[in-house]
XYZ file of C-alpha atoms in Angstrom:
730
model
C 63.511 -10.098 35.962
C 62.871 -7.184 38.366
C 63.378 -7.703 41.982
C 59.848 -7.779 43.240
C 59.472 -9.955 46.150
C 59.816 -9.466 49.882
C 62.358 -11.924 51.213
C 60.791 -12.131 54.741
C 57.543 -13.501 53.407
C 58.468 -15.203 50.054
C 60.209 -18.691 50.671
C 61.080 -21.015 48.008
C 58.649 -23.963 47.592
C 61.421 -26.259 48.941
C 61.558 -24.240 52.051
C 57.866 -24.445 52.784
C 56.910 -26.434 55.972
C 57.265 -30.197 55.521
C 53.629 -31.282 54.642
C 51.778 -34.230 52.838
C 50.909 -33.577 49.313
C 47.165 -34.634 49.988
C 46.739 -33.814 53.303
C 48.159 -31.067 55.466
C 48.404 -31.911 59.301
C 47.059 -28.439 60.268
C 44.993 -29.328 63.199
C 43.858 -32.224 65.308
C 41.277 -34.344 63.546
C 38.730 -34.418 66.475
C 36.479 -37.119 64.671
C 38.854 -39.889 63.959
C 37.799 -41.683 60.681
C 35.118 -44.186 61.266
C 34.640 -43.457 64.919
C 31.061 -42.852 65.918
C 30.674 -41.072 62.249
C 27.597 -42.728 61.420
C 25.708 -41.866 64.839
C 26.734 -38.222 64.381
C 25.362 -38.070 60.976
C 21.965 -39.613 61.830
C 21.458 -37.442 64.900
C 22.241 -33.927 63.315
C 19.707 -31.923 61.688
C 21.690 -30.119 58.898
C 18.832 -27.650 58.110
C 19.125 -26.013 61.334
C 19.569 -22.290 60.723
C 22.190 -22.035 63.301
C 24.571 -24.005 61.355
C 24.740 -21.356 58.673
C 26.069 -17.821 58.371
C 24.209 -15.177 56.681
C 25.424 -14.352 53.159
C 24.898 -10.688 53.108
C 26.896 -10.291 56.446
C 29.557 -12.402 55.346
C 29.829 -10.414 52.194
C 30.298 -7.313 54.453
C 33.049 -9.107 56.345
C 34.886 -9.482 53.051
C 34.775 -5.751 52.462
C 36.060 -5.268 56.030
C 38.950 -7.477 55.385
C 39.837 -5.177 52.303
C 39.546 -2.184 54.319
C 42.027 -3.731 56.900
C 44.671 -3.512 54.169
C 44.610 0.125 54.288
C 46.156 -0.030 57.739
C 48.549 -2.710 56.776
C 51.958 -1.133 56.455
C 53.194 -4.218 54.761
C 51.522 -2.666 51.622
C 53.182 0.435 49.890
C 51.304 3.612 50.818
C 49.590 4.251 47.673
C 48.322 0.707 47.479
C 46.950 1.156 50.942
C 44.954 3.984 49.721
C 43.961 1.810 46.621
C 42.483 -1.001 49.168
C 40.557 1.946 50.889
C 39.185 2.943 47.544
C 38.254 -0.687 46.561
C 36.382 -0.905 49.993
C 34.435 2.250 48.913
C 33.725 0.911 45.363
C 32.800 -2.431 46.979
C 30.290 -0.986 49.072
C 28.764 1.099 46.442
C 28.005 -2.285 44.590
C 26.872 -3.721 47.746
C 24.185 -1.165 48.298
C 23.283 -1.168 44.603
C 22.718 -4.875 44.424
C 22.639 -6.616 47.705
C 20.866 -3.969 49.807
C 18.599 -3.117 47.031
C 17.730 -6.752 46.680
C 16.541 -6.990 50.257
C 14.820 -3.643 50.006
C 12.953 -4.935 47.000
C 12.079 -8.414 48.894
C 10.514 -6.265 51.680
C 8.602 -4.159 49.460
C 7.098 -7.095 47.543
C 6.026 -8.537 51.136
C 8.412 -11.424 50.735
C 9.278 -12.700 54.126
C 11.456 -15.650 52.981
C 14.202 -16.130 55.566
C 17.784 -16.619 54.655
C 19.658 -19.886 55.476
C 20.430 -18.589 58.840
C 16.722 -17.946 59.719
C 17.130 -14.085 59.438
C 14.226 -12.171 57.960
C 15.150 -9.350 55.269
C 14.226 -6.602 57.969
C 16.529 -7.902 60.431
C 19.485 -8.319 58.008
C 18.967 -4.795 56.746
C 19.212 -3.447 60.386
C 22.344 -5.386 60.955
C 23.751 -4.265 57.650
C 22.926 -0.590 58.555
C 24.845 -1.008 61.961
C 27.815 -2.411 60.410
C 28.022 -0.328 57.356
C 27.736 2.927 59.450
C 30.511 1.913 61.597
C 32.855 0.759 58.856
C 31.985 3.725 56.517
C 32.852 6.101 59.316
C 35.995 3.986 59.920
C 36.838 4.218 56.414
C 36.938 8.051 56.696
C 38.893 8.195 59.734
C 41.519 5.909 58.266
C 41.711 8.420 55.347
C 41.705 11.620 57.269
C 43.799 10.516 60.075
C 46.077 7.888 58.633
C 46.426 7.964 54.943
C 46.391 11.652 54.082
C 48.936 12.827 56.673
C 51.190 9.835 55.545
C 50.749 10.913 51.879
C 51.537 14.346 52.821
C 54.722 13.398 54.414
C 55.580 11.768 51.045
C 54.844 15.008 49.299
C 51.403 14.217 48.097
C 48.760 16.910 49.539
C 44.966 17.047 48.999
C 44.182 20.754 49.557
C 40.948 21.751 51.397
C 39.638 25.289 50.612
C 40.903 26.781 53.955
C 44.656 25.900 52.878
C 44.471 27.343 49.429
C 47.037 30.095 48.665
C 46.100 33.352 47.133
C 47.700 31.988 43.855
C 45.878 28.855 44.179
C 42.742 30.545 44.739
C 43.185 32.703 41.623
C 43.791 29.564 39.562
C 40.706 27.854 41.036
C 38.536 30.952 40.250
C 39.854 30.930 36.544
C 39.335 27.053 36.228
C 35.801 27.564 37.601
C 34.871 30.399 35.140
C 36.370 28.678 32.079
C 35.701 24.914 32.707
C 33.004 24.548 35.386
C 30.701 27.418 35.033
C 29.796 26.740 31.231
C 28.676 23.321 31.965
C 26.883 23.453 35.208
C 23.165 23.769 35.754
C 21.845 25.030 38.975
C 18.164 24.092 39.794
C 16.336 26.436 41.905
C 13.332 24.513 43.720
C 9.930 25.782 43.428
C 6.498 24.443 41.821
C 8.018 25.045 38.282
C 11.286 23.594 39.159
C 10.466 20.286 40.809
C 13.282 18.153 42.408
C 15.182 16.887 39.546
C 15.909 13.132 38.889
C 19.591 12.708 39.831
C 21.821 9.881 38.429
C 23.031 7.062 40.465
C 26.163 7.831 42.293
C 26.293 11.374 41.020
C 28.014 14.262 42.840
C 25.362 16.944 43.806
C 24.913 19.898 46.367
C 21.927 21.121 48.053
C 22.269 24.815 48.590
C 20.299 27.122 50.976
C 19.738 30.603 49.541
C 18.449 33.892 51.102
C 17.272 36.916 49.018
C 15.310 37.436 45.923
C 16.304 36.549 42.388
C 15.835 38.485 39.038
C 12.139 37.210 38.820
C 11.324 38.219 42.491
C 11.251 34.803 43.651
C 12.332 34.480 47.323
C 15.266 32.404 48.135
C 14.732 28.798 49.343
C 16.750 25.655 48.269
C 18.594 24.537 45.131
C 19.964 21.478 43.581
C 23.466 21.728 41.999
C 24.443 18.733 40.111
C 28.340 18.480 39.467
C 28.906 18.089 35.812
C 29.817 14.396 35.013
C 31.944 15.281 32.236
C 34.563 16.729 34.743
C 37.155 14.904 36.805
C 36.420 14.807 40.644
C 40.110 15.544 41.286
C 42.463 18.190 39.691
C 46.140 18.403 39.942
C 47.254 21.877 40.631
C 50.020 23.153 38.295
C 53.614 22.600 39.654
C 54.260 26.152 39.757
C 51.502 26.688 42.360
C 52.399 23.721 44.661
C 54.602 24.039 47.415
C 58.381 22.872 46.873
C 58.516 19.079 46.773
C 54.881 18.516 46.903
C 52.138 17.404 44.270
C 48.891 18.928 45.253
C 45.346 18.209 44.285
C 41.994 19.875 44.648
C 38.594 18.128 44.699
C 35.967 19.158 42.189
C 33.475 19.510 44.898
C 35.695 22.012 46.682
C 35.918 24.089 43.566
C 32.313 24.219 43.336
C 31.463 24.961 46.872
C 33.861 27.834 46.934
C 32.122 29.535 43.932
C 28.546 28.459 44.860
C 27.507 32.140 45.087
C 28.606 33.032 41.762
C 25.879 30.622 40.445
C 23.111 32.524 42.342
C 23.997 36.330 41.649
C 22.651 38.699 44.066
C 21.580 35.998 46.500
C 23.345 34.836 49.820
C 24.194 31.225 50.042
C 23.594 30.305 53.687
C 24.763 26.817 53.213
C 26.140 24.351 50.464
C 26.482 20.709 51.099
C 27.506 17.756 48.893
C 25.433 14.543 48.654
C 25.165 11.388 46.817
C 22.424 9.023 46.205
C 23.045 5.337 45.749
C 20.287 3.482 43.687
C 19.160 -0.015 42.959
C 21.256 -0.796 39.867
C 20.256 -4.368 39.594
C 18.839 -5.312 36.007
C 16.180 -7.808 35.328
C 15.096 -9.168 31.977
C 11.872 -11.238 31.757
C 12.832 -14.053 29.181
C 9.179 -14.593 28.302
C 8.750 -11.117 27.342
C 11.768 -10.372 25.280
C 12.465 -10.775 21.614
C 15.620 -9.005 21.340
C 17.956 -9.205 24.341
C 20.249 -6.613 23.068
C 17.623 -4.007 22.706
C 15.947 -4.809 26.167
C 19.248 -4.420 27.764
C 20.022 -0.961 26.260
C 16.677 0.113 27.669
C 17.574 -1.490 31.175
C 20.906 0.491 31.154
C 19.160 3.875 30.955
C 16.765 2.702 33.562
C 19.461 1.729 35.840
C 20.780 5.422 36.491
C 17.305 6.081 37.878
C 16.490 3.099 40.185
C 14.883 3.291 43.516
C 17.147 4.994 46.184
C 18.790 2.830 48.707
C 21.399 4.973 50.417
C 21.917 8.678 50.992
C 25.527 10.058 51.635
C 25.645 13.652 52.857
C 28.329 16.044 53.959
C 28.635 15.551 57.834
C 27.780 19.097 58.620
C 24.402 19.201 56.489
C 21.686 20.511 58.916
C 19.044 18.014 59.853
C 16.171 19.808 57.949
C 18.095 19.611 54.845
C 18.911 15.946 55.179
C 15.300 15.298 56.185
C 14.109 17.113 53.108
C 16.501 14.798 50.858
C 15.428 11.591 52.474
C 11.690 12.475 52.039
C 12.575 13.104 48.117
C 14.282 9.839 47.811
C 11.907 7.833 50.188
C 14.610 6.814 52.508
C 14.541 6.180 56.293
C 17.245 7.320 58.813
C 19.189 4.055 58.786
C 19.847 4.718 55.040
C 21.540 8.050 55.801
C 25.371 8.135 55.941
C 27.150 11.285 57.218
C 30.532 11.457 55.953
C 33.682 13.509 56.783
C 35.137 14.027 53.067
C 34.209 13.660 49.447
C 31.113 11.568 49.036
C 32.631 9.490 46.165
C 35.998 8.440 47.320
C 36.386 6.016 44.262
C 37.272 9.096 42.297
C 40.507 9.550 43.991
C 41.628 6.498 41.908
C 42.841 8.962 39.470
C 45.784 9.728 41.592
C 47.288 6.244 41.518
C 47.741 6.779 37.698
C 49.044 10.469 37.857
C 51.636 10.002 40.364
C 55.005 8.599 39.386
C 56.324 7.503 42.561
C 57.744 3.988 42.269
C 58.743 3.695 45.871
C 55.024 4.247 46.904
C 53.571 1.236 44.991
C 54.330 -2.514 44.559
C 57.532 -3.203 42.859
C 56.867 -4.050 39.204
C 57.369 -7.683 38.002
C 57.211 -9.258 34.620
C 54.929 -12.317 34.327
C 56.641 -15.332 33.138
C 55.951 -17.391 29.922
C 56.857 -21.192 29.938
C 59.922 -21.944 27.757
C 57.866 -24.418 25.871
C 55.600 -21.716 24.545
C 58.746 -19.643 23.355
C 60.546 -22.132 21.024
C 57.666 -23.054 18.570
C 54.255 -22.209 17.354
C 51.386 -22.323 19.986
C 49.843 -25.246 18.105
C 53.063 -27.149 18.064
C 53.648 -26.590 21.869
C 49.881 -27.538 22.988
C 49.924 -30.617 20.623
C 52.963 -31.902 22.510
C 51.644 -31.442 26.059
C 48.940 -29.680 28.013
C 50.114 -26.287 29.253
C 48.959 -24.834 32.494
C 49.316 -21.193 33.203
C 48.856 -19.736 36.515
C 48.138 -15.949 36.155
C 49.178 -13.292 37.249
C 52.460 -15.091 38.129
C 52.567 -16.352 34.502
C 51.578 -14.185 31.447
C 48.231 -14.046 30.017
C 49.936 -13.385 26.570
C 50.088 -16.814 25.391
C 46.194 -16.912 25.203
C 46.229 -13.701 22.946
C 49.228 -15.170 21.043
C 47.237 -18.322 20.300
C 44.219 -16.197 18.970
C 46.409 -14.102 16.870
C 48.125 -17.079 15.505
C 44.803 -18.754 14.656
C 43.519 -15.454 12.976
C 46.538 -15.509 10.607
C 46.963 -19.404 10.040
C 45.298 -20.351 6.693
C 44.749 -23.915 8.255
C 42.565 -22.707 10.982
C 39.051 -23.194 9.841
C 36.928 -22.220 12.837
C 37.108 -20.335 16.248
C 34.611 -20.500 19.068
C 34.927 -18.338 22.071
C 32.926 -17.360 25.253
C 33.253 -13.807 26.629
C 31.967 -12.690 29.904
C 34.065 -9.792 31.040
C 36.765 -8.738 28.388
C 37.203 -5.011 28.567
C 36.424 -2.232 26.189
C 39.740 -2.385 24.527
C 40.221 -6.006 24.200
C 43.177 -7.639 22.499
C 41.023 -10.984 22.452
C 38.187 -9.293 20.630
C 40.575 -7.614 18.020
C 41.987 -11.162 17.152
C 38.578 -12.509 16.725
C 37.792 -9.515 14.589
C 40.807 -10.275 12.403
C 40.047 -13.817 12.060
C 36.504 -13.085 11.016
C 37.672 -10.578 8.665
C 39.829 -13.238 7.053
C 36.993 -15.328 6.326
C 37.210 -17.960 9.255
C 34.210 -19.235 10.814
C 34.146 -17.177 14.226
C 31.160 -17.896 16.561
C 31.260 -15.698 19.917
C 29.095 -16.565 22.881
C 29.000 -13.085 24.480
C 27.136 -12.754 27.763
C 25.370 -9.348 27.541
C 24.272 -9.317 31.114
C 27.815 -9.437 32.702
C 26.844 -7.058 35.483
C 28.076 -3.604 34.971
C 29.942 -4.779 31.718
C 26.732 -4.697 29.920
C 27.463 -1.595 27.730
C 31.054 -2.670 26.881
C 29.717 -6.013 25.918
C 26.725 -4.488 23.611
C 29.534 -2.571 21.826
C 31.773 -5.464 21.365
C 28.919 -7.599 20.087
C 28.240 -5.082 17.511
C 31.979 -4.908 16.578
C 32.124 -8.628 16.186
C 29.151 -8.680 14.086
C 30.335 -5.949 11.674
C 33.361 -8.108 11.116
C 31.366 -11.151 10.209
C 31.438 -13.090 13.430
C 28.501 -15.009 14.642
C 27.146 -13.559 17.711
C 25.276 -15.575 20.336
C 23.927 -14.211 23.497
C 23.845 -17.382 25.359
C 20.710 -18.833 26.860
C 17.902 -16.277 27.970
C 17.310 -18.096 31.459
C 21.279 -18.725 32.199
C 24.146 -16.596 32.112
C 27.034 -17.978 30.092
C 29.942 -17.646 32.621
C 32.063 -20.694 31.206
C 35.534 -19.572 29.928
C 36.155 -21.723 26.879
C 38.073 -21.301 23.505
C 37.819 -24.165 20.685
C 39.952 -23.880 17.629
C 39.500 -26.266 14.690
C 42.720 -26.653 12.440
C 43.417 -28.903 9.463
C 46.566 -30.720 9.959
C 47.728 -33.469 7.417
C 44.448 -33.814 5.911
C 42.769 -34.220 9.109
C 40.907 -31.900 11.570
C 42.739 -31.291 14.782
C 40.901 -29.672 17.986
C 42.546 -27.245 20.461
C 40.919 -25.647 23.337
C 41.519 -23.347 26.254
C 39.552 -23.340 29.488
C 40.179 -21.233 32.529
C 38.876 -20.159 35.742
C 38.881 -16.413 34.907
C 37.993 -14.060 32.222
C 39.507 -13.341 28.786
C 40.625 -9.821 30.105
C 44.154 -8.942 29.726
C 44.175 -6.223 32.481
C 42.517 -8.252 35.193
C 44.780 -11.079 34.406
C 47.555 -9.085 35.928
C 45.659 -8.441 39.040
C 43.547 -11.686 39.476
C 44.975 -15.122 40.283
C 43.438 -17.786 37.846
C 44.515 -20.849 35.961
C 44.423 -21.373 32.282
C 44.535 -24.926 30.597
C 45.634 -24.963 26.810
C 45.016 -28.442 25.482
C 44.742 -30.716 22.430
C 43.305 -33.655 24.507
C 40.717 -35.214 22.349
C 38.144 -35.928 25.108
C 38.437 -32.453 26.524
C 38.298 -30.773 23.173
C 35.187 -32.994 22.124
C 33.308 -31.800 25.400
C 34.419 -28.258 24.766
C 32.952 -28.638 21.184
C 29.520 -30.172 22.484
C 29.001 -27.516 25.104
C 29.431 -24.806 22.284
C 26.864 -26.844 20.193
C 24.328 -26.722 23.056
C 24.941 -22.861 23.407
C 24.417 -22.215 19.697
C 21.732 -24.787 18.832
C 18.722 -26.461 20.329
C 17.899 -29.838 21.427
C 18.376 -32.109 24.400
C 21.563 -32.113 26.668
C 24.400 -34.080 24.994
C 26.548 -36.513 26.919
C 29.383 -34.765 28.375
C 32.251 -37.417 29.282
C 35.103 -35.666 30.716
C 33.923 -32.072 31.826
C 31.383 -31.200 34.296
C 28.781 -28.864 33.192
C 26.240 -26.504 34.877
C 23.496 -26.598 35.114
C 23.527 -30.262 34.368
C 26.058 -32.250 35.901
C 28.264 -30.021 38.072
C 26.533 -29.893 41.341
C 25.460 -33.382 41.511
C 29.038 -34.646 40.882
C 30.576 -32.245 43.306
C 28.044 -33.525 46.033
C 29.082 -36.952 44.977
C 32.708 -36.407 45.142
C 32.480 -34.859 48.640
C 30.220 -37.815 49.835
C 32.753 -40.283 48.461
C 35.420 -38.886 50.807
C 33.043 -39.242 53.767
C 32.122 -42.857 52.686
C 35.921 -43.632 52.490
C 36.621 -41.907 55.906
C 33.626 -44.051 57.290
C 35.769 -47.175 56.229
C 38.557 -46.069 58.267
C 40.510 -44.636 55.222
C 41.841 -40.943 54.971
C 39.640 -38.317 53.586
C 40.990 -34.938 52.539
C 39.128 -32.167 50.572
C 40.681 -28.819 49.373
C 38.227 -26.312 48.082
C 39.519 -22.996 46.684
C 36.870 -20.544 45.329
C 35.513 -17.060 45.667
C 32.144 -17.839 47.622
C 30.624 -20.806 49.405
C 26.844 -20.296 50.003
C 25.054 -23.258 48.195
C 23.164 -25.114 50.964
C 23.473 -28.667 49.614
C 27.234 -28.419 48.991
C 27.546 -27.067 52.646
C 25.540 -29.951 54.071
C 27.832 -32.333 52.096
C 30.916 -30.894 53.651
C 29.243 -30.995 56.982
C 28.724 -34.706 56.512
C 32.259 -35.080 55.276
C 33.590 -33.410 58.368
C 31.401 -35.618 60.651
C 32.827 -38.708 59.130
C 36.234 -37.537 59.812
C 37.307 -35.909 56.618
C 39.891 -33.080 56.665
C 38.235 -30.145 54.699
C 40.500 -27.130 53.916
C 38.448 -24.389 52.380
C 40.014 -21.339 50.932
C 37.235 -19.018 50.359
C 38.048 -15.356 49.509
C 34.610 -13.726 49.864
C 31.314 -15.085 51.225
C 31.216 -18.091 53.309
C 27.784 -19.367 54.869
C 29.324 -22.416 56.300
C 30.351 -22.371 59.895
C 33.657 -24.070 60.872
C 34.661 -25.633 64.266
C 31.107 -26.506 65.228
C 31.466 -29.643 67.604
C 30.088 -32.751 66.168
C 29.288 -30.866 62.839
C 32.371 -29.151 61.405
C 35.502 -29.472 63.781
C 37.279 -30.780 60.691
C 36.612 -27.857 58.583
C 38.886 -24.989 58.529
C 38.084 -21.927 56.351
C 40.489 -19.164 55.380
C 40.606 -16.119 53.141
C 43.737 -14.693 51.496
C 43.668 -11.171 50.983
C 46.898 -9.513 49.256
C 48.320 -7.828 46.374
C 46.355 -9.851 43.823
C 42.481 -10.588 43.791
C 42.293 -14.579 44.787
C 40.172 -15.819 41.882
C 40.953 -19.554 41.066
C 38.335 -22.128 41.414
C 40.099 -25.430 42.213
C 38.477 -28.585 43.813
C 40.906 -31.284 45.164
C 39.710 -34.712 46.373
C 42.165 -37.248 48.009
C 40.039 -40.182 46.829
C 41.882 -42.857 48.753
C 45.197 -41.974 47.128
C 43.701 -41.982 43.579
C 43.426 -38.052 43.879
C 41.391 -35.734 41.432
C 42.061 -32.137 41.067
C 39.390 -30.008 38.985
C 39.508 -26.441 37.895
C 36.374 -24.427 37.287
C 34.775 -21.201 36.258
C 32.073 -21.795 39.042
C 31.966 -20.891 42.499
C 30.082 -22.933 45.165
C 26.960 -20.678 44.785
C 23.497 -21.538 43.672
C 23.702 -19.101 40.768
C 26.698 -20.857 39.543
C 25.326 -24.451 40.013
C 21.905 -23.881 38.706
C 21.500 -20.464 36.710
C 24.718 -20.290 34.740
C 26.408 -22.173 32.157
C 29.565 -23.279 33.795
C 32.461 -25.592 33.085
C 34.759 -27.650 35.484
C 37.559 -29.398 33.945
C 39.946 -32.125 35.248
C 43.691 -31.748 35.263
C 44.433 -35.204 33.408
C 48.119 -34.466 33.257
C 49.589 -35.813 36.777
C 52.341 -33.311 36.668
C 49.915 -30.320 36.194
C 47.621 -31.828 39.001
C 50.735 -32.143 41.335
C 51.730 -28.524 40.475
C 48.308 -27.169 41.578
C 48.253 -29.218 44.585
C 51.475 -27.798 45.645
C 50.200 -24.364 45.001
C 47.070 -25.245 47.229
C 49.605 -26.138 49.983
C 51.261 -22.943 49.774
C 47.939 -21.056 50.342
C 47.360 -23.494 53.352
C 50.449 -22.447 55.210
C 50.204 -18.666 54.515
C 50.494 -16.958 57.889
C 50.701 -13.445 56.799
C 47.539 -12.629 54.539
C 45.331 -15.519 55.739
C 42.299 -14.588 57.699
C 40.612 -17.662 59.639
C 36.996 -17.648 59.859
C 35.488 -18.007 63.292
C 32.093 -19.836 63.878
C 30.414 -16.598 64.892
C 31.242 -15.163 61.338
C 34.170 -13.086 62.454
C 37.701 -13.395 60.802
C 40.962 -13.528 62.625
C 44.063 -12.594 60.838
C 46.966 -15.377 61.088
C 50.023 -14.264 63.148
C 53.348 -15.919 62.265
C 54.603 -15.255 65.870
C 58.009 -16.853 66.051
C 57.533 -18.882 62.927
C 58.834 -18.008 59.559
C 56.401 -15.454 57.838
C 54.952 -17.022 54.681
C 53.017 -15.202 52.127
C 51.574 -17.349 49.446
C 51.320 -14.773 46.980
C 54.940 -13.627 47.364
C 56.112 -17.211 47.507
C 54.396 -17.875 44.078
C 55.655 -14.686 42.575
C 59.128 -15.565 43.694
C 58.795 -19.124 42.432
C 57.810 -18.113 38.963
C 60.259 -15.298 38.596
C 63.041 -17.819 39.246
C 61.879 -19.908 36.375
C 61.699 -17.066 33.802
């Protein structure tokens, strides 16, 4: 096992602060159980907009927390750069989907207010203020902090003014041989109208002086950068300063040779810009006869959606930016002047190009439970339920289970849901092998997984060609549940096996995201999984699901009931405690239920990585609610719901977040941990997160977040502690 933890922030589980299993004494319970709780409940209007945070602004706050990691020297230098680039990518998607949605709402004359009472126009104005500040801050961090630090480590990004003569010659040859043949400058005149530019593509607006071969007077031209070329190129080692690896941006190479594209004319100015477009896709279920065909058409249209943001070089003259804004029908608040490349996410290529182990997180090897190493997967699962905690534990057992099922002559049928699985998916390869060998393979593949639509369409075709039955889910509901069902003949009878998880069947993200996987042969759980698959593939009324919770049918109602149950117990003077860990909390009825629980005296510990519309610490409303967000090496993705239930605790894992879309517009599952040892283990994991004082951001009731400071206490990182704990068991 590689040594991969930071001892100062990774404690063994036995060293963690002494806490109760089902209720951590993290704060004073300001509303004692049963004291005036009933009066408080009856006097409060829980629909009051002042009790809610704005969803979009909360989303921005998450992106800001990601950007903060770029300044945290607890992360290795290249990983700090990675966080900055993730912020850039997150902001792209935020504009493509969230800002685009608000703009569309305004264009349709829809003045529906958000839960916090804000109108779309007001939200957009505040988004613009915050986004301008943070995007400017992003470039300042890059230019003033990260690039100088990288240069000190021998990684240099060369600007045009810094090129040596030898480097200029190399760039010139590269431009003539690789760029010039594929670039298409577009002069603007009545016969050359402004071109349609692809979403988020790199472009230049060029000011020209003089006359061309046809006698046309200079004016303006648009220069789209070829999409086939990398945005960042490594200089040959022989041209780099001793001890350095050096890189040049494609934008600099094009800019330096702009005049060669307009022979005989003078380039007065050349400025890069990038347009972000509405990238949301809508498919009307009543007008679609073939979902796959409809999505292929939508994917083409996505490239040219309505403009929502314009990024330009900071030195671009006002007359040119105004011209561009008119072309894209944008306002001044949609314009972002940037001090550097307009598409920072393309710098991600450096992370794969540089071999500098000391500048990245130390490697680790995810562990595999010993029980899964000593016998077949089916024998191991038949003995006991197996719970895996990714990425601390390997995703490979799920892949191995499918591979074993594909080659096992006793396996008769495999059913699988796929949401995001990656273009080169080992899971899909195993399903293809199983179908090719004559097994009944049914795959519910969600074609509408945002930004994975193209990959999923290709995977669906591959599965069909192998003989699998492809089902595209339910038109009005995205299939987001993570389920695998295997039917195997054993001793003359059919035995059922299942996998359920909180995350996707994606081997790459399983190394980066925290998720739980349950492997089980429990008859009740497997029977319910089978029923859910039957609902997805067939038709008919909803079948009774006995053990699982199932959206859009029972999940929301039961979650509200379990939260209310804690409140009722607290009102009787009994101890109430709820721990919710998920990605987002925005659904109003669940928030109201948590407010009622807090008013009744229930301790509510919420670990919400991203958006949260609930306001904690409101007197008489939520003083017993504490909300934290953990941001670290791994993306927190587990969805776990724990209820004390008067000592008869229940712990559930789910594919669903506490959002309206998950509760009412998606097919989701939520499964109980019936094995008490596994439930106890998950609760111990939750405790570890609740005592994190290094990567834990506490939500304030004004919507801001405050990073916890360990002060004189031992520094505890939940992720490092779990990494250490599982490494020591391998």
